[in-house]
Amino acid sequence: MHLAQAIGLREVRCLSPLLRQPSDTRAVGVFGMGAIGLLEQPLSAEELLGHTRRVLGTPVLRHNAVCRPVIERVAVVGGAGMDYYQAAVASGADALI
């Protein structure tokens, strides 16, 4: 199952679409790195952290300081996703997982 599905995001699209060639700026489509979508309903940061812990089956999640009181648009990237932080910000993400 894809992480975006597991968290329950809707209207999911690719966060950073792959390009055909470095000089070609037309996106191929749904292939690329990460995903971004909307939660079914806005959550507080603590609610999102709790939901994510339950979905991933882990008792602990490390996180940075909470910047937004309400989170609706969430970006997800597997592995070391900080390379995609700027893409998440540019896409309007309230949180990056």
XYZ file of C-alpha atoms in Angstrom:
97
model
C 0.000 0.000 0.000
C 1.240 3.467 -0.835
C 1.914 5.757 2.145
C -0.560 8.366 0.855
C -3.285 5.689 0.762
C -2.380 4.408 4.209
C -2.695 7.893 5.700
C -5.990 8.388 3.869
C -5.128 11.211 1.498
C -7.527 12.097 -1.320
C -6.937 13.993 -4.562
C -3.408 12.563 -4.567
C -0.913 13.677 -7.184
C 2.818 13.318 -7.665
C 4.870 15.733 -5.556
C 7.889 15.883 -7.860
C 7.094 14.456 -11.316
C 9.904 12.945 -13.368
C 10.913 14.788 -16.487
C 11.605 13.226 -19.874
C 15.100 14.708 -20.139
C 16.924 17.335 -18.061
C 16.162 19.944 -20.753
C 12.486 18.930 -21.056
C 10.223 20.686 -18.547
C 7.065 18.758 -19.491
C 6.070 16.355 -16.714
C 5.601 12.729 -17.728
C 2.565 12.315 -15.494
C 2.092 10.287 -12.353
C 5.654 8.988 -12.160
C 8.104 10.695 -9.851
C 8.980 11.096 -6.186
C 6.538 11.533 -3.370
C 2.869 12.374 -3.332
C 0.691 15.194 -2.066
C -2.980 15.181 -1.221
C -5.696 16.282 1.158
C -6.751 14.700 4.416
C -10.415 13.714 4.646
C -10.771 16.434 7.262
C -8.313 18.967 8.659
C -6.394 17.778 11.729
C -4.264 19.408 14.383
C -0.583 18.493 14.298
C -1.037 16.232 17.334
C -3.981 14.466 15.681
C -1.957 13.930 12.483
C 0.996 12.573 14.467
C -1.283 10.176 16.365
C -3.016 9.057 13.168
C 0.334 8.506 11.436
C 1.692 6.512 14.411
C -1.378 4.249 14.313
C -1.258 3.766 10.534
C 2.465 2.972 10.539
C 2.204 0.839 13.668
C 4.996 2.651 15.474
C 4.867 3.972 19.026
C 7.199 6.916 18.309
C 7.614 9.483 15.532
C 10.312 12.128 15.458
C 9.164 15.510 14.201
C 10.237 19.099 13.873
C 8.547 22.032 15.541
C 4.862 22.363 14.721
C 4.370 25.391 12.463
C 0.714 25.125 11.495
C -2.193 24.775 13.919
C -4.370 23.035 11.303
C -3.116 20.558 8.698
C -5.063 19.627 5.586
C -2.606 19.233 2.681
C 0.050 16.592 3.343
C 3.087 15.602 1.290
C 4.637 12.161 1.736
C 8.040 10.882 0.601
C 9.606 7.544 1.446
C 13.129 7.379 2.848
C 15.196 10.515 3.270
C 12.551 12.901 1.966
C 14.145 16.193 3.001
C 15.435 16.577 -0.562
C 11.784 17.216 -1.431
C 11.045 19.726 1.328
C 11.082 22.702 -1.049
C 8.771 20.871 -3.488
C 6.369 20.229 -0.606
C 6.439 23.895 0.447
C 5.962 25.046 -3.163
C 2.996 22.670 -3.492
C 1.288 24.176 -0.463
C 1.822 21.285 1.920
C 0.996 21.921 5.571
C 3.080 18.885 6.593
C 5.711 16.574 5.089
C 5.873 12.948 6.178
